[in-house]
Amino acid sequence: DMADAEEEDAEMVEARKDEEPAEVGDFRWVKERKGSWWPCQVVPASLVPATVVRKFGAISDPSITWVKLIGRGDEAFKPLPPWDHLPFLGTTIFDLECRGLEEDRVRAYDEACMAKQGFV
C-alpha cells in the first residue's frame, strides 16, 4: 500500500541523512525495478543528453544525482534522490552479491572496477 511505501522511504531518508553526498565521478550501485542492483557512475547534469532530461521532465531538486548506468548504452542515465544509490567499492561482500551471476551484470561490474582503478 502507498502509505507503507512512503513510510519506508521516510525511514530510509532518515537513516541515510548523515551520509556524504555522491560527487561527480563516484561509482555507485543503483537499484533496478526488479530489485537487483546495477553499477553506475555519477555524472554532471550538463552531460546528460537533452532527450534523456526531457524523458524525466523538469528536475529542480538540487539533491538529485544524475548517474550513467555502466554497460547500458549512451542513453542510460537516471536522476536519483540521495537515498536511492549506494557506494560502489568493488571489493565488499555487498558488491560481490550485487554483481550476481548474469553475464551482462558481471561485465558491467568488471567495467566499473576497471574504471574505478583508472584502467578505462
PDB file of N, CA, C and O in Angstrom, residues 38 99-110:
ATOM      1  N   TRP A  38      22.622  -2.330  -9.954  1.00  0.00           N
ATOM      2  CA  TRP A  38      23.416  -2.174 -11.175  1.00  0.00           C
ATOM      3  C   TRP A  38      24.468  -1.097 -10.929  1.00  0.00           C
ATOM      4  O   TRP A  38      24.180  -0.063 -10.338  1.00  0.00           O
ATOM      5  N   ARG A  99      26.862  -8.020  -7.767  1.00  0.00           N
ATOM      6  CA  ARG A  99      27.378  -8.388  -9.087  1.00  0.00           C
ATOM      7  C   ARG A  99      26.559  -9.505  -9.699  1.00  0.00           C
ATOM      8  O   ARG A  99      26.284  -9.512 -10.885  1.00  0.00           O
ATOM      9  N   GLY A 100      26.157 -10.458  -8.880  1.00  0.00           N
ATOM     10  CA  GLY A 100      25.346 -11.557  -9.380  1.00  0.00           C
ATOM     11  C   GLY A 100      26.120 -12.462 -10.315  1.00  0.00           C
ATOM     12  O   GLY A 100      27.357 -12.441 -10.361  1.00  0.00           O
ATOM     13  N   LEU A 101      25.386 -13.237 -11.088  1.00  0.00           N
ATOM     14  CA  LEU A 101      25.997 -14.206 -11.994  1.00  0.00           C
ATOM     15  C   LEU A 101      25.632 -13.972 -13.450  1.00  0.00           C
ATOM     16  O   LEU A 101      26.203 -14.623 -14.331  1.00  0.00           O
ATOM     17  N   GLU A 102      24.676 -13.076 -13.716  1.00  0.00           N
ATOM     18  CA  GLU A 102      24.281 -12.835 -15.100  1.00  0.00           C
ATOM     19  C   GLU A 102      25.425 -12.176 -15.857  1.00  0.00           C
ATOM     20  O   GLU A 102      26.102 -11.297 -15.338  1.00  0.00           O
ATOM     21  N   GLU A 103      25.638 -12.620 -17.075  1.00  0.00           N
ATOM     22  CA  GLU A 103      26.787 -12.181 -17.868  1.00  0.00           C
ATOM     23  C   GLU A 103      26.859 -10.661 -18.024  1.00  0.00           C
ATOM     24  O   GLU A 103      27.920 -10.066 -17.849  1.00  0.00           O
ATOM     25  N   ASP A 104      25.729 -10.009 -18.330  1.00  0.00           N
ATOM     26  CA  ASP A 104      25.764  -8.554 -18.549  1.00  0.00           C
ATOM     27  C   ASP A 104      26.056  -7.789 -17.256  1.00  0.00           C
ATOM     28  O   ASP A 104      26.762  -6.790 -17.250  1.00  0.00           O
ATOM     29  N   ARG A 105      25.564  -8.291 -16.138  1.00  0.00           N
ATOM     30  CA  ARG A 105      25.814  -7.652 -14.843  1.00  0.00           C
ATOM     31  C   ARG A 105      27.275  -7.838 -14.427  1.00  0.00           C
ATOM     32  O   ARG A 105      27.911  -6.914 -13.941  1.00  0.00           O
ATOM     33  N   VAL A 106      27.827  -9.029 -14.642  1.00  0.00           N
ATOM     34  CA  VAL A 106      29.233  -9.278 -14.319  1.00  0.00           C
ATOM     35  C   VAL A 106      30.129  -8.399 -15.186  1.00  0.00           C
ATOM     36  O   VAL A 106      31.099  -7.816 -14.706  1.00  0.00           O
ATOM     37  N   ARG A 107      29.787  -8.269 -16.467  1.00  0.00           N
ATOM     38  CA  ARG A 107      30.566  -7.421 -17.375  1.00  0.00           C
ATOM     39  C   ARG A 107      30.530  -5.961 -16.915  1.00  0.00           C
ATOM     40  O   ARG A 107      31.557  -5.283 -16.888  1.00  0.00           O
ATOM     41  N   ALA A 108      29.357  -5.472 -16.506  1.00  0.00           N
ATOM     42  CA  ALA A 108      29.230  -4.089 -16.021  1.00  0.00           C
ATOM     43  C   ALA A 108      30.021  -3.901 -14.730  1.00  0.00           C
ATOM     44  O   ALA A 108      30.689  -2.890 -14.536  1.00  0.00           O
ATOM     45  N   TYR A 109      29.963  -4.891 -13.849  1.00  0.00           N
ATOM     46  CA  TYR A 109      30.730  -4.847 -12.593  1.00  0.00           C
ATOM     47  C   TYR A 109      32.230  -4.770 -12.890  1.00  0.00           C
ATOM     48  O   TYR A 109      32.947  -3.944 -12.328  1.00  0.00           O
ATOM     49  N   ASP A 110      32.712  -5.628 -13.806  1.00  0.00           N
ATOM     50  CA  ASP A 110      34.134  -5.635 -14.161  1.00  0.00           C
ATOM     51  C   ASP A 110      34.544  -4.294 -14.767  1.00  0.00           C
ATOM     52  O   ASP A 110      35.604  -3.765 -14.445  1.00  0.00           O
TER      53      ASP A 110
END
